[in-house]
PDB file of C-alpha atoms in Angstrom:
ATOM      1  CA  MET Y1230      39.323-148.453  87.949  1.00  0.00           C
ATOM      2  CA  GLY Y1231      41.009-147.606  91.357  1.00  0.00           C
ATOM      3  CA  ASP Y1232      42.269-149.915  94.167  1.00  0.00           C
ATOM      4  CA  TYR Y1233      41.291-153.282  94.960  1.00  0.00           C
ATOM      5  CA  ALA Y1234      38.974-153.204  91.418  1.00  0.00           C
ATOM      6  CA  GLU Y1235      39.758-156.731  91.104  1.00  0.00           C
ATOM      7  CA  TYR Y1236      37.867-157.757  94.420  1.00  0.00           C
ATOM      8  CA  MET Y1237      35.544-155.273  93.995  1.00  0.00           C
ATOM      9  CA  ILE Y1238      34.950-157.176  90.635  1.00  0.00           C
ATOM     10  CA  LEU Y1239      35.555-161.086  92.173  1.00  0.00           C
ATOM     11  CA  GLY Y1240      33.029-159.599  95.120  1.00  0.00           C
ATOM     12  CA  TYR Y1241      30.003-158.832  92.189  1.00  0.00           C
ATOM     13  CA  ALA Y1242      30.892-162.025  90.041  1.00  0.00           C
ATOM     14  CA  LEU Y1243      30.093-164.198  93.537  1.00  0.00           C
ATOM     15  CA  MET Y1244      27.288-162.046  94.007  1.00  0.00           C
ATOM     16  CA  GLY Y1245      26.254-162.526  90.607  1.00  0.00           C
ATOM     17  CA  ALA Y1246      26.677-166.108  89.715  1.00  0.00           C
ATOM     18  CA  VAL Y1247      24.460-167.335  93.097  1.00  0.00           C
ATOM     19  CA  LEU Y1248      22.287-164.724  92.794  1.00  0.00           C
ATOM     20  CA  GLY Y1249      22.094-166.253  88.914  1.00  0.00           C
ATOM     21  CA  GLY Y1250      22.401-169.927  90.226  1.00  0.00           C
ATOM     22  CA  MET Y1251      18.954-169.179  92.831  1.00  0.00           C
ATOM     23  CA  VAL Y1252      17.028-167.910  89.757  1.00  0.00           C
ATOM     24  CA  ALA Y1253      18.449-170.283  87.282  1.00  0.00           C
ATOM     25  CA  ARG Y1254      17.490-173.114  89.684  1.00  0.00           C
ATOM     26  CA  LEU Y1255      13.743-171.953  90.053  1.00  0.00           C
ATOM     27  CA  VAL Y1256      13.454-172.016  86.819  1.00  0.00           C
ATOM     28  CA  TRP Y1257      14.754-175.406  85.904  1.00  0.00           C
ATOM     29  CA  ARG Y1258      12.637-177.249  88.440  1.00  0.00           C
ATOM     30  CA  TRP Y1259       9.985-175.225  87.528  1.00  0.00           C
ATOM     31  CA  ARG Y1260      10.151-176.585  83.724  1.00  0.00           C
ATOM     32  CA  ALA Y1261      11.207-180.312  84.896  1.00  0.00           C
ATOM     33  CA  LEU Y1262       7.912-180.715  87.162  1.00  0.00           C
ATOM     34  CA  ARG Y1263       6.115-178.907  84.345  1.00  0.00           C
ATOM     35  CA  ARG Y1264       6.802-181.483  82.261  1.00  0.00           C
ATOM     36  CA  GLU Y1265       6.700-184.696  84.939  1.00  0.00           C
ATOM     37  CA  LEU Y1266       3.257-183.094  85.796  1.00  0.00           C
ATOM     38  CA  ALA Y1267       2.000-183.352  81.416  1.00  0.00           C
ATOM     39  CA  ARG Y1268       3.789-186.421  81.253  1.00  0.00           C
ATOM     40  CA  ILE Y1269       1.394-188.023  84.260  1.00  0.00           C
ATOM     41  CA  GLU Y1270      -1.584-186.143  82.974  1.00  0.00           C
ATOM     42  CA  GLN Y1271      -0.548-188.079  79.302  1.00  0.00           C
ATOM     43  CA  ILE Y1272      -0.352-191.898  80.483  1.00  0.00           C
ATOM     44  CA  GLU Y1273      -3.482-190.761  82.901  1.00  0.00           C
ATOM     45  CA  ALA Y1274      -5.696-190.192  79.661  1.00  0.00           C
ATOM     46  CA  GLU Y1275      -4.205-192.794  77.889  1.00  0.00           C
ATOM     47  CA  GLU Y1276      -5.568-195.377  80.756  1.00  0.00           C
ATOM     48  CA  ARG Y1277      -9.166-193.686  81.588  1.00  0.00           C
ATOM     49  CA  GLY Y1278      -9.251-194.096  76.655  1.00  0.00           C
ATOM     50  CA  GLU Y1279      -8.189-197.373  77.232  1.00  0.00           C
ATOM     51  CA  ASN Y1280     -10.829-198.451  80.466  1.00  0.00           C
ATOM     52  CA  ALA Y1281     -13.793-196.727  78.089  1.00  0.00           C
ATOM     53  CA  PRO Y1282     -16.976-198.424  77.672  1.00  0.00           C
TER      54      PRO Y1282
ATOM     55  CA  MET T1145      -2.979-176.292  91.447  1.00  0.00           C
ATOM     56  CA  THR T1146      -4.355-173.025  89.770  1.00  0.00           C
ATOM     57  CA  TYR T1147      -3.861-169.433  91.316  1.00  0.00           C
ATOM     58  CA  SER T1148      -5.488-166.282  90.430  1.00  0.00           C
ATOM     59  CA  ALA T1149      -4.966-164.755  87.202  1.00  0.00           C
ATOM     60  CA  ARG T1150      -4.774-161.214  89.867  1.00  0.00           C
ATOM     61  CA  ARG T1151      -2.201-162.624  91.906  1.00  0.00           C
ATOM     62  CA  THR T1152      -0.197-163.849  88.826  1.00  0.00           C
ATOM     63  CA  ARG T1153      -0.198-160.250  87.436  1.00  0.00           C
ATOM     64  CA  TRP T1154       0.905-159.597  90.714  1.00  0.00           C
ATOM     65  CA  LEU T1155       4.395-162.000  90.736  1.00  0.00           C
ATOM     66  CA  ARG T1156       4.901-161.232  87.449  1.00  0.00           C
ATOM     67  CA  ALA T1157       4.815-157.198  87.928  1.00  0.00           C
ATOM     68  CA  LEU T1158       6.846-157.977  91.273  1.00  0.00           C
ATOM     69  CA  THR T1159       9.197-159.489  89.206  1.00  0.00           C
ATOM     70  CA  ALA T1160       9.806-157.383  86.873  1.00  0.00           C
ATOM     71  CA  ALA T1161      10.711-154.300  89.477  1.00  0.00           C
ATOM     72  CA  ALA T1162      12.867-156.649  91.362  1.00  0.00           C
ATOM     73  CA  LEU T1163      14.650-156.521  87.474  1.00  0.00           C
ATOM     74  CA  VAL T1164      14.886-152.887  87.246  1.00  0.00           C
ATOM     75  CA  LEU T1165      15.552-152.149  90.623  1.00  0.00           C
ATOM     76  CA  PHE T1166      18.285-154.801  90.794  1.00  0.00           C
ATOM     77  CA  VAL T1167      19.979-152.996  87.327  1.00  0.00           C
ATOM     78  CA  LEU T1168      19.637-149.486  89.254  1.00  0.00           C
ATOM     79  CA  ALA T1169      20.871-150.766  92.253  1.00  0.00           C
ATOM     80  CA  LEU T1170      24.325-151.590  90.413  1.00  0.00           C
ATOM     81  CA  LEU T1171      24.411-148.344  88.432  1.00  0.00           C
ATOM     82  CA  MET T1172      24.373-146.779  91.840  1.00  0.00           C
ATOM     83  CA  ASP T1173      27.158-149.136  93.034  1.00  0.00           C
ATOM     84  CA  PHE T1174      29.074-147.848  89.797  1.00  0.00           C
ATOM     85  CA  LEU T1175      28.170-144.586  88.792  1.00  0.00           C
ATOM     86  CA  TYR T1176      26.416-143.069  91.575  1.00  0.00           C
ATOM     87  CA  VAL T1177      29.223-143.236  94.245  1.00  0.00           C
ATOM     88  CA  GLY T1178      32.379-143.159  94.284  1.00  0.00           C
ATOM     89  CA  PRO T1179      35.321-145.609  95.322  1.00  0.00           C
ATOM     90  CA  GLU T1180      36.222-144.715  99.175  1.00  0.00           C
ATOM     91  CA  LYS T1181      39.505-142.938  99.626  1.00  0.00           C
ATOM     92  CA  GLU T1182      40.515-145.599 102.157  1.00  0.00           C
ATOM     93  CA  GLN T1183      39.374-148.844 101.284  1.00  0.00           C
ATOM     94  CA  GLY T1184      39.465-148.249  97.283  1.00  0.00           C
ATOM     95  CA  GLU T1185      37.187-150.048  94.760  1.00  0.00           C
ATOM     96  CA  ALA T1186      36.501-152.960  97.136  1.00  0.00           C
ATOM     97  CA  GLN T1187      33.957-150.658  99.409  1.00  0.00           C
ATOM     98  CA  ARG T1188      31.558-151.110  96.560  1.00  0.00           C
ATOM     99  CA  ILE T1189      31.366-154.428  98.048  1.00  0.00           C
ATOM    100  CA  PHE T1190      29.484-153.355 101.173  1.00  0.00           C
ATOM    101  CA  TYR T1191      26.339-152.668  99.221  1.00  0.00           C
ATOM    102  CA  VAL T1192      25.559-155.894  98.310  1.00  0.00           C
ATOM    103  CA  HIS T1193      26.870-157.498 101.658  1.00  0.00           C
ATOM    104  CA  LEU T1194      24.775-155.797 103.580  1.00  0.00           C
ATOM    105  CA  GLY T1195      21.992-156.128 101.241  1.00  0.00           C
ATOM    106  CA  SER T1196      22.471-159.888 100.768  1.00  0.00           C
ATOM    107  CA  PHE T1197      22.396-159.904 104.460  1.00  0.00           C
ATOM    108  CA  LEU T1198      19.110-158.330 104.294  1.00  0.00           C
ATOM    109  CA  GLY T1199      17.754-161.152 102.577  1.00  0.00           C
ATOM    110  CA  ALA T1200      19.182-163.619 104.420  1.00  0.00           C
ATOM    111  CA  PHE T1201      17.651-162.488 107.332  1.00  0.00           C
ATOM    112  CA  ILE T1202      14.375-161.941 105.880  1.00  0.00           C
ATOM    113  CA  SER T1203      14.184-165.068 104.276  1.00  0.00           C
ATOM    114  CA  PHE T1204      14.929-166.865 107.556  1.00  0.00           C
ATOM    115  CA  GLY T1205      12.622-164.353 109.273  1.00  0.00           C
ATOM    116  CA  VAL T1206       9.829-166.218 107.014  1.00  0.00           C
ATOM    117  CA  SER T1207      11.203-169.128 107.898  1.00  0.00           C
ATOM    118  CA  VAL T1208      10.626-168.846 111.606  1.00  0.00           C
ATOM    119  CA  LEU T1209       7.505-166.967 111.546  1.00  0.00           C
ATOM    120  CA  THR T1210       6.059-170.264 109.350  1.00  0.00           C
ATOM    121  CA  GLY T1211       7.623-172.710 111.058  1.00  0.00           C
ATOM    122  CA  VAL T1212       5.919-171.471 114.447  1.00  0.00           C
ATOM    123  CA  MET T1213       2.570-170.659 112.233  1.00  0.00           C
ATOM    124  CA  TYR T1214       3.041-175.092 111.098  1.00  0.00           C
ATOM    125  CA  LEU T1215       3.738-176.395 114.397  1.00  0.00           C
ATOM    126  CA  LEU T1216       0.333-174.326 116.120  1.00  0.00           C
ATOM    127  CA  ARG T1217      -2.167-174.846 113.142  1.00  0.00           C
ATOM    128  CA  ARG T1218      -0.244-177.848 111.294  1.00  0.00           C
ATOM    129  CA  ASP T1219      -1.417-176.332 107.438  1.00  0.00           C
ATOM    130  CA  ALA T1220       1.109-177.615 105.263  1.00  0.00           C
ATOM    131  CA  ARG T1221       1.057-174.252 103.701  1.00  0.00           C
ATOM    132  CA  TRP T1222       3.199-173.562 106.586  1.00  0.00           C
ATOM    133  CA  ASP T1223       5.942-175.930 105.947  1.00  0.00           C
ATOM    134  CA  VAL T1224       6.082-175.229 102.017  1.00  0.00           C
ATOM    135  CA  LEU T1225       6.897-171.214 103.134  1.00  0.00           C
ATOM    136  CA  SER T1226       9.534-172.172 105.584  1.00  0.00           C
ATOM    137  CA  LEU T1227      11.295-174.663 103.652  1.00  0.00           C
ATOM    138  CA  SER T1228      11.080-171.969 101.243  1.00  0.00           C
ATOM    139  CA  GLY T1229      12.120-169.178 103.259  1.00  0.00           C
ATOM    140  CA  VAL T1230      14.919-171.553 104.525  1.00  0.00           C
ATOM    141  CA  GLU T1231      16.054-172.610 100.847  1.00  0.00           C
ATOM    142  CA  MET T1232      16.402-168.360 100.037  1.00  0.00           C
ATOM    143  CA  GLY T1233      18.377-167.540 103.211  1.00  0.00           C
ATOM    144  CA  LEU T1234      20.822-170.340 102.193  1.00  0.00           C
ATOM    145  CA  GLY T1235      20.921-168.712  99.330  1.00  0.00           C
ATOM    146  CA  PHE T1236      21.423-165.054 100.386  1.00  0.00           C
ATOM    147  CA  SER T1237      23.779-165.944 103.483  1.00  0.00           C
ATOM    148  CA  GLY T1238      26.631-167.494 100.561  1.00  0.00           C
ATOM    149  CA  ILE T1239      26.926-164.462  98.925  1.00  0.00           C
ATOM    150  CA  THR T1240      26.973-163.163 101.894  1.00  0.00           C
ATOM    151  CA  ILE T1241      30.002-165.174 103.299  1.00  0.00           C
ATOM    152  CA  LEU T1242      31.111-164.575  99.353  1.00  0.00           C
ATOM    153  CA  THR T1243      31.113-161.086  99.054  1.00  0.00           C
ATOM    154  CA  GLY T1244      32.638-160.676 102.290  1.00  0.00           C
ATOM    155  CA  MET T1245      35.271-162.787 101.964  1.00  0.00           C
ATOM    156  CA  ALA T1246      36.202-160.575  98.687  1.00  0.00           C
ATOM    157  CA  TRP T1247      36.255-157.476 100.710  1.00  0.00           C
ATOM    158  CA  ALA T1248      38.398-159.268 103.838  1.00  0.00           C
ATOM    159  CA  LYS T1249      41.063-160.147 101.481  1.00  0.00           C
ATOM    160  CA  PRO T1250      42.446-156.788 100.748  1.00  0.00           C
ATOM    161  CA  ILE T1251      41.340-154.854 103.368  1.00  0.00           C
ATOM    162  CA  TRP T1252      42.126-157.949 106.613  1.00  0.00           C
ATOM    163  CA  GLN T1253      45.088-159.409 103.927  1.00  0.00           C
ATOM    164  CA  THR T1254      43.164-162.490 104.614  1.00  0.00           C
ATOM    165  CA  TRP T1255      39.981-164.829 102.895  1.00  0.00           C
ATOM    166  CA  TRP T1256      38.806-166.151 106.142  1.00  0.00           C
ATOM    167  CA  THR T1257      39.531-165.437 109.923  1.00  0.00           C
ATOM    168  CA  TRP T1258      37.901-166.618 113.178  1.00  0.00           C
ATOM    169  CA  GLU T1259      36.922-163.408 113.799  1.00  0.00           C
ATOM    170  CA  PRO T1260      33.824-163.826 116.232  1.00  0.00           C
ATOM    171  CA  ARG T1261      31.226-162.646 113.241  1.00  0.00           C
ATOM    172  CA  LEU T1262      32.312-164.695 110.437  1.00  0.00           C
ATOM    173  CA  THR T1263      31.874-167.984 113.021  1.00  0.00           C
ATOM    174  CA  SER T1264      28.805-167.074 113.775  1.00  0.00           C
ATOM    175  CA  VAL T1265      27.911-166.267 110.089  1.00  0.00           C
ATOM    176  CA  ALA T1266      29.356-169.642 109.307  1.00  0.00           C
ATOM    177  CA  ILE T1267      27.294-171.490 111.727  1.00  0.00           C
ATOM    178  CA  MET T1268      24.643-169.886 110.802  1.00  0.00           C
ATOM    179  CA  TRP T1269      24.795-170.841 107.555  1.00  0.00           C
ATOM    180  CA  LEU T1270      25.609-174.223 108.390  1.00  0.00           C
ATOM    181  CA  ALA T1271      22.859-174.648 111.154  1.00  0.00           C
ATOM    182  CA  TYR T1272      20.140-174.004 108.284  1.00  0.00           C
ATOM    183  CA  ALA T1273      22.281-176.205 105.786  1.00  0.00           C
ATOM    184  CA  ALA T1274      21.773-178.822 108.694  1.00  0.00           C
ATOM    185  CA  TYR T1275      17.867-178.070 107.724  1.00  0.00           C
ATOM    186  CA  MET T1276      18.133-179.351 104.757  1.00  0.00           C
ATOM    187  CA  MET T1277      19.501-182.775 105.803  1.00  0.00           C
ATOM    188  CA  LEU T1278      17.227-183.339 108.180  1.00  0.00           C
ATOM    189  CA  ARG T1279      14.413-183.108 105.610  1.00  0.00           C
ATOM    190  CA  ALA T1280      16.225-184.983 103.167  1.00  0.00           C
ATOM    191  CA  GLY T1281      16.400-187.510 106.112  1.00  0.00           C
ATOM    192  CA  ILE T1282      12.360-188.259 107.250  1.00  0.00           C
ATOM    193  CA  GLU T1283      10.016-190.235 105.204  1.00  0.00           C
ATOM    194  CA  ASP T1284       6.586-189.537 106.788  1.00  0.00           C
ATOM    195  CA  PRO T1285       6.143-186.030 105.500  1.00  0.00           C
ATOM    196  CA  GLU T1286       3.870-185.415 109.106  1.00  0.00           C
ATOM    197  CA  GLN T1287       6.871-185.838 111.191  1.00  0.00           C
ATOM    198  CA  ARG T1288       9.127-184.443 108.554  1.00  0.00           C
ATOM    199  CA  GLN T1289       7.293-180.920 108.624  1.00  0.00           C
ATOM    200  CA  ARG T1290       6.884-180.964 112.266  1.00  0.00           C
ATOM    201  CA  PHE T1291      10.350-181.545 112.798  1.00  0.00           C
ATOM    202  CA  ALA T1292      11.087-178.951 110.516  1.00  0.00           C
ATOM    203  CA  ALA T1293       9.145-176.674 111.904  1.00  0.00           C
ATOM    204  CA  VAL T1294      10.982-176.845 115.024  1.00  0.00           C
ATOM    205  CA  TYR T1295      14.429-176.788 114.198  1.00  0.00           C
ATOM    206  CA  SER T1296      13.539-173.590 112.536  1.00  0.00           C
ATOM    207  CA  VAL T1297      12.806-172.153 115.652  1.00  0.00           C
ATOM    208  CA  LEU T1298      15.985-173.343 116.820  1.00  0.00           C
ATOM    209  CA  ALA T1299      18.418-172.503 113.894  1.00  0.00           C
ATOM    210  CA  PHE T1300      17.006-169.099 113.985  1.00  0.00           C
ATOM    211  CA  GLY T1301      18.655-168.721 117.149  1.00  0.00           C
ATOM    212  CA  SER T1302      22.096-168.773 115.228  1.00  0.00           C
ATOM    213  CA  VAL T1303      21.015-165.333 112.737  1.00  0.00           C
ATOM    214  CA  VAL T1304      20.213-163.251 116.154  1.00  0.00           C
ATOM    215  CA  PHE T1305      23.478-165.079 117.372  1.00  0.00           C
ATOM    216  CA  THR T1306      25.318-163.596 114.274  1.00  0.00           C
ATOM    217  CA  ILE T1307      23.491-159.685 114.479  1.00  0.00           C
ATOM    218  CA  ILE T1308      24.591-159.100 118.461  1.00  0.00           C
ATOM    219  CA  ILE T1309      27.866-160.333 118.464  1.00  0.00           C
ATOM    220  CA  VAL T1310      29.741-157.788 117.080  1.00  0.00           C
ATOM    221  CA  ARG T1311      27.950-155.622 119.729  1.00  0.00           C
ATOM    222  CA  VAL T1312      28.529-157.893 122.681  1.00  0.00           C
ATOM    223  CA  ARG T1313      32.219-159.085 121.851  1.00  0.00           C
ATOM    224  CA  PRO T1314      35.303-156.278 122.343  1.00  0.00           C
ATOM    225  CA  ASP T1315      37.357-158.695 120.438  1.00  0.00           C
ATOM    226  CA  THR T1316      35.842-158.381 116.811  1.00  0.00           C
ATOM    227  CA  ILE T1317      37.402-157.186 114.152  1.00  0.00           C
ATOM    228  CA  HIS T1318      34.159-156.960 111.688  1.00  0.00           C
ATOM    229  CA  PRO T1319      33.048-153.019 111.157  1.00  0.00           C
ATOM    230  CA  VAL T1320      29.781-152.117 112.289  1.00  0.00           C
ATOM    231  CA  ILE T1321      27.859-149.289 110.741  1.00  0.00           C
ATOM    232  CA  ALA T1322      24.945-148.757 112.703  1.00  0.00           C
ATOM    233  CA  GLY T1323      24.041-149.150 116.614  1.00  0.00           C
ATOM    234  CA  PRO T1324      26.601-149.264 119.315  1.00  0.00           C
ATOM    235  CA  THR T1325      30.131-151.901 119.265  1.00  0.00           C
ATOM    236  CA  GLN T1326      32.697-152.734 122.332  1.00  0.00           C
ATOM    237  CA  ALA T1327      35.319-153.280 119.510  1.00  0.00           C
ATOM    238  CA  ASP T1328      37.886-151.309 117.053  1.00  0.00           C
ATOM    239  CA  PRO T1329      36.914-153.003 114.229  1.00  0.00           C
ATOM    240  CA  THR T1330      39.110-152.792 110.936  1.00  0.00           C
ATOM    241  CA  GLY T1331      37.509-151.506 107.819  1.00  0.00           C
ATOM    242  CA  SER T1332      35.433-149.539 108.960  1.00  0.00           C
ATOM    243  CA  PHE T1333      34.167-146.437 106.926  1.00  0.00           C
ATOM    244  CA  GLU T1334      32.434-143.250 107.578  1.00  0.00           C
ATOM    245  CA  VAL T1335      28.710-143.393 105.992  1.00  0.00           C
ATOM    246  CA  THR T1336      27.934-140.220 105.328  1.00  0.00           C
ATOM    247  CA  GLY T1337      25.816-138.349 101.501  1.00  0.00           C
ATOM    248  CA  ARG T1338      25.974-141.243  98.802  1.00  0.00           C
ATOM    249  CA  ILE T1339      27.173-144.028 100.500  1.00  0.00           C
ATOM    250  CA  ARG T1340      24.051-143.583 102.410  1.00  0.00           C
ATOM    251  CA  ASP T1341      21.750-142.931  99.587  1.00  0.00           C
ATOM    252  CA  THR T1342      23.541-146.224  98.188  1.00  0.00           C
ATOM    253  CA  LEU T1343      23.165-148.199 100.860  1.00  0.00           C
ATOM    254  CA  LEU T1344      19.336-147.883 101.820  1.00  0.00           C
ATOM    255  CA  PHE T1345      18.723-148.685  97.689  1.00  0.00           C
ATOM    256  CA  ASN T1346      20.298-151.665  98.104  1.00  0.00           C
ATOM    257  CA  LEU T1347      18.856-152.913 101.027  1.00  0.00           C
ATOM    258  CA  PHE T1348      15.555-151.907  99.442  1.00  0.00           C
ATOM    259  CA  VAL T1349      16.367-153.572  96.237  1.00  0.00           C
ATOM    260  CA  PHE T1350      17.702-156.229  97.854  1.00  0.00           C
ATOM    261  CA  ALA T1351      14.249-156.543 100.356  1.00  0.00           C
ATOM    262  CA  VAL T1352      12.054-156.857  96.793  1.00  0.00           C
ATOM    263  CA  ILE T1353      14.069-159.397  95.426  1.00  0.00           C
ATOM    264  CA  THR T1354      13.820-161.633  98.280  1.00  0.00           C
ATOM    265  CA  VAL T1355       9.945-161.369  98.494  1.00  0.00           C
ATOM    266  CA  ALA T1356       9.911-161.746  94.457  1.00  0.00           C
ATOM    267  CA  LEU T1357      11.833-164.886  95.048  1.00  0.00           C
ATOM    268  CA  LEU T1358      10.184-166.316  97.935  1.00  0.00           C
ATOM    269  CA  TRP T1359       6.815-166.344  96.182  1.00  0.00           C
ATOM    270  CA  HIS T1360       8.508-167.956  93.320  1.00  0.00           C
ATOM    271  CA  ARG T1361       9.911-170.577  95.214  1.00  0.00           C
ATOM    272  CA  VAL T1362       6.459-171.424  96.923  1.00  0.00           C
ATOM    273  CA  ARG T1363       5.033-171.699  93.831  1.00  0.00           C
ATOM    274  CA  LEU T1364       7.920-174.326  92.780  1.00  0.00           C
ATOM    275  CA  GLU T1365       7.519-176.292  96.278  1.00  0.00           C
ATOM    276  CA  ASN T1366       3.270-176.354  95.771  1.00  0.00           C
ATOM    277  CA  LEU T1367       4.263-177.733  91.846  1.00  0.00           C
ATOM    278  CA  ALA T1368       6.626-180.631  93.470  1.00  0.00           C
ATOM    279  CA  ARG T1369       4.037-181.621  96.184  1.00  0.00           C
ATOM    280  CA  LEU T1370       0.937-181.839  93.041  1.00  0.00           C
ATOM    281  CA  VAL T1371       3.052-183.874  91.190  1.00  0.00           C
ATOM    282  CA  GLU T1372       3.975-185.550  94.173  1.00  0.00           C
ATOM    283  CA  GLN T1373       0.299-185.970  94.703  1.00  0.00           C
ATOM    284  CA  ARG T1374      -0.445-186.973  91.025  1.00  0.00           C
ATOM    285  CA  LYS T1375       2.204-189.798  91.191  1.00  0.00           C
ATOM    286  CA  LEU T1376       1.061-191.412  94.319  1.00  0.00           C
ATOM    287  CA  GLN T1377      -2.117-191.593  92.861  1.00  0.00           C
ATOM    288  CA  ALA T1378      -1.056-193.192  89.622  1.00  0.00           C
ATOM    289  CA  LEU T1379       0.552-195.658  91.616  1.00  0.00           C
ATOM    290  CA  THR T1380      -2.674-196.189  94.024  1.00  0.00           C
ATOM    291  CA  GLY T1381      -4.727-196.418  91.099  1.00  0.00           C
ATOM    292  CA  HIS T1382      -6.671-193.336  91.783  1.00  0.00           C
ATOM    293  CA  TRP T1383      -6.576-191.392  89.376  1.00  0.00           C
ATOM    294  CA  GLY T1384      -7.947-187.792  89.445  1.00  0.00           C
ATOM    295  CA  ASP T1385      -8.991-187.751  92.826  1.00  0.00           C
TER     296      ASP T1385
END
């Protein structure tokens, strides 16, 4: 490890944290929305079943 | 919302390529190129610092172009791209600011100074953060999209300002890698040989990562709007319309 290695590690760690956070947020929001959509579709199917002649 | 299998395959391939290229870029940053003679290991930060700024520039560039397209066509798909560009741009410019601070501490002996480039990049970040607040504050979707598109065009002025400021202000201490400058920066270094190769590869990799993330963000926004639409249909009793 040469001069200022601790600042280099800090810089790369910050980059990794922000980039990782961006990816994690995309994944988390995608999963949450898929769950929400599945729930809406389930309610829709139940409503249709109840209203069927 | 359904996408063609071909497009999804392209997105998966691009995502895999971005991941592999990112690992290769890190290997280059740490193994291919050595420490700079005066700045030591801290100089390696420069590769991701500049790469992330390119990512921010591409993202904000997409935002302004699609903002203009929205104003011309009034098609919500352009608004999706514009919003995605701003959100990704905020992330990438956040990386630029944070990595710059990590580099500045050993080289400038301070985490932050209000010199022209740092001030302009802070203004740029805040201008785009305000874009997100503007969107959150408008209820009507059509009005929100119109206002956001106009704002994205205005906010891009801060990106141009950030790029040119180091070339026109003689009192900046921020290093300029390419092109002329009137200033005498602190922390400059010669870009030759392996430093140049590593820099160019990092710029390419960050461009690929930016496109991949933007594509995923667009799909996420499309899904979010579909869910909102389905909720509205459920509330009004128009299932499956």
